[in-house]
Tab-separated table of C-alpha atoms in Angstrom:
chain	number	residue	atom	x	y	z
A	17	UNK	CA	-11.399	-14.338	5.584
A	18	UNK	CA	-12.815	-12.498	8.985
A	19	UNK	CA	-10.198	-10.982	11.103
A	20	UNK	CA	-10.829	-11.985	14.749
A	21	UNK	CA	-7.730	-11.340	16.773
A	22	UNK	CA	-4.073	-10.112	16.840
A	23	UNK	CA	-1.826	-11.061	19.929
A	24	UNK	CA	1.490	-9.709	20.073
A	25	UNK	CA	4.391	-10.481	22.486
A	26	UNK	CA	7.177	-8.154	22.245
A	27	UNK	CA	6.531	-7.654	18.668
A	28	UNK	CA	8.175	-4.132	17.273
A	29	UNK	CA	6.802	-1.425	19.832
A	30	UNK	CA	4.276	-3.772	21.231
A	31	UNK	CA	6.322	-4.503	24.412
A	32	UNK	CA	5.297	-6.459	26.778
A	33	UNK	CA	5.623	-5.838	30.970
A	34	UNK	CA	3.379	-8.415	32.744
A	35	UNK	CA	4.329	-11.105	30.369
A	36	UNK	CA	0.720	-11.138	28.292
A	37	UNK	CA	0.016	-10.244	24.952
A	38	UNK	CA	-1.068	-7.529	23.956
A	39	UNK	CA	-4.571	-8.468	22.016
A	40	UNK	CA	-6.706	-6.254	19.622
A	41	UNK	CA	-9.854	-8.099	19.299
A	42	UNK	CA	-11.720	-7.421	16.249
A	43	UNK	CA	-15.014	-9.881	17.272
A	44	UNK	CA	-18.653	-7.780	18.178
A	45	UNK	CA	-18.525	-5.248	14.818
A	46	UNK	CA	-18.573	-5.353	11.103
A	47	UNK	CA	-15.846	-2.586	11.229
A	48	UNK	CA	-12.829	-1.241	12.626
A	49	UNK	CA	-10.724	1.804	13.085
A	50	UNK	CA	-7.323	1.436	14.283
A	51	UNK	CA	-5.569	4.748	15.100
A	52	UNK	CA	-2.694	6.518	16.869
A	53	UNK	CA	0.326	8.665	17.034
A	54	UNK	CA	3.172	8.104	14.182
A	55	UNK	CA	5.389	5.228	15.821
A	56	UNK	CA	2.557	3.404	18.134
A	57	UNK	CA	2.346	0.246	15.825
A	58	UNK	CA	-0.322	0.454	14.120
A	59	UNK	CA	1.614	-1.228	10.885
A	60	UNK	CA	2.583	-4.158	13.522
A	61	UNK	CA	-0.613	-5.504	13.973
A	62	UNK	CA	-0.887	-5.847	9.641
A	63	UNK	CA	3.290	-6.923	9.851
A	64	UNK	CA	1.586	-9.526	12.520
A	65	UNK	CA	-0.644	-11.149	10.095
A	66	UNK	CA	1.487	-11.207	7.156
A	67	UNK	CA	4.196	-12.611	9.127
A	68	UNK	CA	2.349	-15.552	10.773
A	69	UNK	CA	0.643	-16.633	7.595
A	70	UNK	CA	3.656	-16.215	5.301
A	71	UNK	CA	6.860	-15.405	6.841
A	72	UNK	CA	7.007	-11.555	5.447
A	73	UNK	CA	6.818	-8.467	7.140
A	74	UNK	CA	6.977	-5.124	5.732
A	75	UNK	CA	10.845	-5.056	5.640
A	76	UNK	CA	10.298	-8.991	3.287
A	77	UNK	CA	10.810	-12.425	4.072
A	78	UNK	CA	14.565	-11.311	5.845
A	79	UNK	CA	16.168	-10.194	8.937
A	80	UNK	CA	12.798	-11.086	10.838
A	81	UNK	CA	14.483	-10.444	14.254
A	82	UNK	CA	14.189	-7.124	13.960
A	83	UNK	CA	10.671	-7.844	14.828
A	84	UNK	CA	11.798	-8.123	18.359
A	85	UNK	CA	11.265	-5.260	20.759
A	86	UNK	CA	13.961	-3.701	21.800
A	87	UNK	CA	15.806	-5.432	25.099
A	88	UNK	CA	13.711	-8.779	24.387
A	89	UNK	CA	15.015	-12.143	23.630
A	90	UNK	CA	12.020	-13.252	21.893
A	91	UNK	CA	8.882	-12.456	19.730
A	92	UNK	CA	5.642	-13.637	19.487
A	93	UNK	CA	2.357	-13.382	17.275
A	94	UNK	CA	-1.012	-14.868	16.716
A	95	UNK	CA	-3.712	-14.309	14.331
A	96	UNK	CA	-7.343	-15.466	14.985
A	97	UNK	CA	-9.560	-15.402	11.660
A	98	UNK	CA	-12.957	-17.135	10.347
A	99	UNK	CA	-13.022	-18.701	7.102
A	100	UNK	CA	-16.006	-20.325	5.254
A	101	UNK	CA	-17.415	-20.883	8.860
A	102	UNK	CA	-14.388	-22.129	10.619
A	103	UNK	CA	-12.115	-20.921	12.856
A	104	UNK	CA	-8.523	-20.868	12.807
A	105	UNK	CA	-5.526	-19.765	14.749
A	106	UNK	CA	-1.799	-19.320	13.327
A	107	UNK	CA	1.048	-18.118	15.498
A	108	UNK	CA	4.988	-17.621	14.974
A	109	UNK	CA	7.569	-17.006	17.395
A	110	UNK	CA	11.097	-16.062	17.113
A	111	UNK	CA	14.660	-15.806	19.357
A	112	UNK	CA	17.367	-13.589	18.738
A	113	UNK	CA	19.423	-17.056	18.346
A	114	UNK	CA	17.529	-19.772	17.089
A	115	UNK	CA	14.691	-20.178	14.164
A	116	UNK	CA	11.105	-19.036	13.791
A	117	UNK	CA	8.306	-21.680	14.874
A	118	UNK	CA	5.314	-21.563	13.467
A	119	UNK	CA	2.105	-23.547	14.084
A	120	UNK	CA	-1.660	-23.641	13.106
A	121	UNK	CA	-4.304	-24.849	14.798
A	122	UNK	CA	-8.347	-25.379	14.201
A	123	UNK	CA	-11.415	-24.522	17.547
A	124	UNK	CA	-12.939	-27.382	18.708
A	125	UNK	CA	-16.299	-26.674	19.155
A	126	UNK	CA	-17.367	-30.189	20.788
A	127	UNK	CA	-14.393	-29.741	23.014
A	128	UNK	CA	-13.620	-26.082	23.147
A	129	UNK	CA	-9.912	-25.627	22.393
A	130	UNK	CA	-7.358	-25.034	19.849
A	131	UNK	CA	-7.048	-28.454	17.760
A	132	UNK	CA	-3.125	-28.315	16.346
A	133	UNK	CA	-3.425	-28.979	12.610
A	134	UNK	CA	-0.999	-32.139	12.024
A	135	UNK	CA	2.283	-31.104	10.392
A	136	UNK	CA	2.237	-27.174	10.174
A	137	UNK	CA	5.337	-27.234	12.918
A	138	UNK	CA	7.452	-27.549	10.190
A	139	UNK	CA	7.763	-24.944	7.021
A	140	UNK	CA	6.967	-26.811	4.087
A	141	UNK	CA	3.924	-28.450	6.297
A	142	UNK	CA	2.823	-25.177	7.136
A	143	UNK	CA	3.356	-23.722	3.800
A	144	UNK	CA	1.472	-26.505	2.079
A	145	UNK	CA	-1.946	-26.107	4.905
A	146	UNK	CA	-1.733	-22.680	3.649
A	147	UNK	CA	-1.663	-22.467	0.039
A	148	UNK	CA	-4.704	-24.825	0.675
A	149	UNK	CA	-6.466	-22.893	2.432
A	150	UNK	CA	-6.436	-19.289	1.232
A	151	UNK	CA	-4.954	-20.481	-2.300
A	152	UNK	CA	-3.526	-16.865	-2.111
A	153	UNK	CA	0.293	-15.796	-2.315
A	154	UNK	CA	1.855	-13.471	-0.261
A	155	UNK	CA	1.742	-11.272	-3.306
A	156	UNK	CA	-2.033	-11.518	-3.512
A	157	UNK	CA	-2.976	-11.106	-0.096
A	158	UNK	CA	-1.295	-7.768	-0.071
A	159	UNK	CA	-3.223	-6.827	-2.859
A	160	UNK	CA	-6.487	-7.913	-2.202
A	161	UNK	CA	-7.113	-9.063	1.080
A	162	UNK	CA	-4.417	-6.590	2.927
A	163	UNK	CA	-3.372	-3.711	1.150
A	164	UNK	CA	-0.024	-2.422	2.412
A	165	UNK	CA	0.316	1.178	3.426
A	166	UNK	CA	1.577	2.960	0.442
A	167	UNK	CA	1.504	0.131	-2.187
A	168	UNK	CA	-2.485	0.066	-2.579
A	169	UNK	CA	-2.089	0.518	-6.356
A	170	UNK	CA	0.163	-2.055	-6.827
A	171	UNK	CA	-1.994	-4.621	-8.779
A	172	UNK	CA	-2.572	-1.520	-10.871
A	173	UNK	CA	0.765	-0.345	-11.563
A	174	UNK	CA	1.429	-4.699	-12.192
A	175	UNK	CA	2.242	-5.825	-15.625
A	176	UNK	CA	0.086	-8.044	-17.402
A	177	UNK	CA	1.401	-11.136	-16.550
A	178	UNK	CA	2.186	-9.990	-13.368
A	179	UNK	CA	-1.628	-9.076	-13.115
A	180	UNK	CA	-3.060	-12.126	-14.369
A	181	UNK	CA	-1.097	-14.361	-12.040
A	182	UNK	CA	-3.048	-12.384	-9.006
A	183	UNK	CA	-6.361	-12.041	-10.321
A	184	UNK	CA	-6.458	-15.766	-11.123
A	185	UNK	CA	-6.211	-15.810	-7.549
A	186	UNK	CA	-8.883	-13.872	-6.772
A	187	UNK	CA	-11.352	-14.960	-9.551
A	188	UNK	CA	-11.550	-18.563	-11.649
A	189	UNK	CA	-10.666	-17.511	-14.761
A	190	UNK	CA	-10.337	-21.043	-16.020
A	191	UNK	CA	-12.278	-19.925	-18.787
A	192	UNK	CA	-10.058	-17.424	-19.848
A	193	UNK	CA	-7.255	-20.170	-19.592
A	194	UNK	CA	-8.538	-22.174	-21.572
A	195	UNK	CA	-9.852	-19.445	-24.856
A	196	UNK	CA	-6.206	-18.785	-24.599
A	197	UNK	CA	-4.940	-22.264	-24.749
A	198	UNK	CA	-7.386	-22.384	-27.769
A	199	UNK	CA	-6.579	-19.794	-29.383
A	200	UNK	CA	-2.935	-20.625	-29.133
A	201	UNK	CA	-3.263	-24.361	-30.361
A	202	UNK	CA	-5.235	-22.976	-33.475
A	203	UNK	CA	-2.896	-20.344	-34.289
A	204	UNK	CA	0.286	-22.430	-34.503
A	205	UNK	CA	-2.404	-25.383	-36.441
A	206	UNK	CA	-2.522	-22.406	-38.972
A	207	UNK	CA	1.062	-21.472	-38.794
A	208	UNK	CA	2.034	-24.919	-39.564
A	209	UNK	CA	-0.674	-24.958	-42.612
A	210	UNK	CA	0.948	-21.640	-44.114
A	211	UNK	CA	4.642	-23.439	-44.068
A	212	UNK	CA	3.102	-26.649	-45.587
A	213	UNK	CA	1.224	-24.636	-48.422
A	214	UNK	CA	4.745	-22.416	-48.742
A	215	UNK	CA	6.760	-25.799	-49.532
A	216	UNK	CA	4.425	-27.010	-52.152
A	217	UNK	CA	4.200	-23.274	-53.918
A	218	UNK	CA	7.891	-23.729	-53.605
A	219	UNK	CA	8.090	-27.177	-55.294
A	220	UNK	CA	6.079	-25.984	-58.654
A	221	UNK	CA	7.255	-25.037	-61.980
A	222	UNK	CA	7.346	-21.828	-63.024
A	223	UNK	CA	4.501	-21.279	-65.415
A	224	UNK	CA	5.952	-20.126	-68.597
A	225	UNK	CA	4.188	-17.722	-71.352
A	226	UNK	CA	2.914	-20.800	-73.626
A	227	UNK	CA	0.770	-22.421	-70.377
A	228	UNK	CA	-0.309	-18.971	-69.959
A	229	UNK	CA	-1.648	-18.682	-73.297
């Protein structure tokens, strides 16, 4: 995934007074720096992303009007990005009464504009175009593909399982699935072998001193 653009409508501190978004285009370089005084928002343009792809902010997946600037009835965001050579766009709005909407849409070349992508107005639509796409969680993408501020070392700090469930993720590790499904299935083959063998040890006589002799 490329990062290509962040618009924000009276999203956190990113207040709006003319009625356009604010925009921080990341097309023309390779890299970025985005800096500023404690409190100017730089966490809102990474709270942008997270919340137009999946619906969680820094705060989780509640209480996502306090994304609203202060005074403002409503919120808006949109995140351009590139992926495997195409573009798409994803944007979520929200009232102080009333759901989030949420939309995503693919650029027409032929016809240059935003193509909607049929069914992502709903949740589960939207969800499901997702999932497709990146085949990341929310949990993944914050620890691979955008690390939050202050929880960089949380894949790290993960338990196994926990750690497995990302990386498989990140990496096919079908392989790996499948040595352990192995290794499992051969290890209860022998388990059942040993009880079987037990039973019939159990079932014989006693040898007594004559046999022995």
């Amino acid at each position: 995934m490329i990062p290509c653009r962040v618009e924000l409508t009276d999203f956190l501190s990113h207040r709006c007074t003319d009625g356009e978004p604010i925009v921080f285009d990341f097309d023309g370089a390779v890299l970025w720096s985005v800096s500023g005084d404690n409190g100017a928002g730089k966490s809102a343009i990474f709270d942008a992303i997270t919340w137009t792809l999946f619906g969680a902010h820094r705060g989780g997946t509640l209480d996502a009007k306090r994304l609203i600037s202060h005074g403002a009835d409503l919120c808006s965001a949109a995140f351009v990005f590139t992926l495997d050579g195409t573009r798409y766009r994803v944007e979520r709005s929200l009232r102080r009464r009333g759901s989030a909407k949420r939309a995503a849409y693919e650029w027409d070349a032929r016809a240059e504009s935003w193509k909607e992508i049929p069914g992502t107005a709903s949740d589960k639509g939207f969800d499901a175009w997702r999932d497709d796409l990146l085949g990341l969680s929310y949990k993944a993408f914050t620890q691979s593909v955008l690390l939050l501020q202050g929880d960089s070392d949380r894949l790290i700090r993960a338990g196994s399982r926990e750690r497995f469930e990302i990386l498989a993720q990140l990496v096919d590790l079908s392989s790996y699935k499948r040595l352990e499904e192995a290794a499992r299935e051969r290890a209860n083959t022998a388990r059942g072998l040993k009880t079987a063998l037990r039973q019939d040890l159990d079932r014989l006589h006693p040898v007594t001193p004559d046999e022995r002799r």
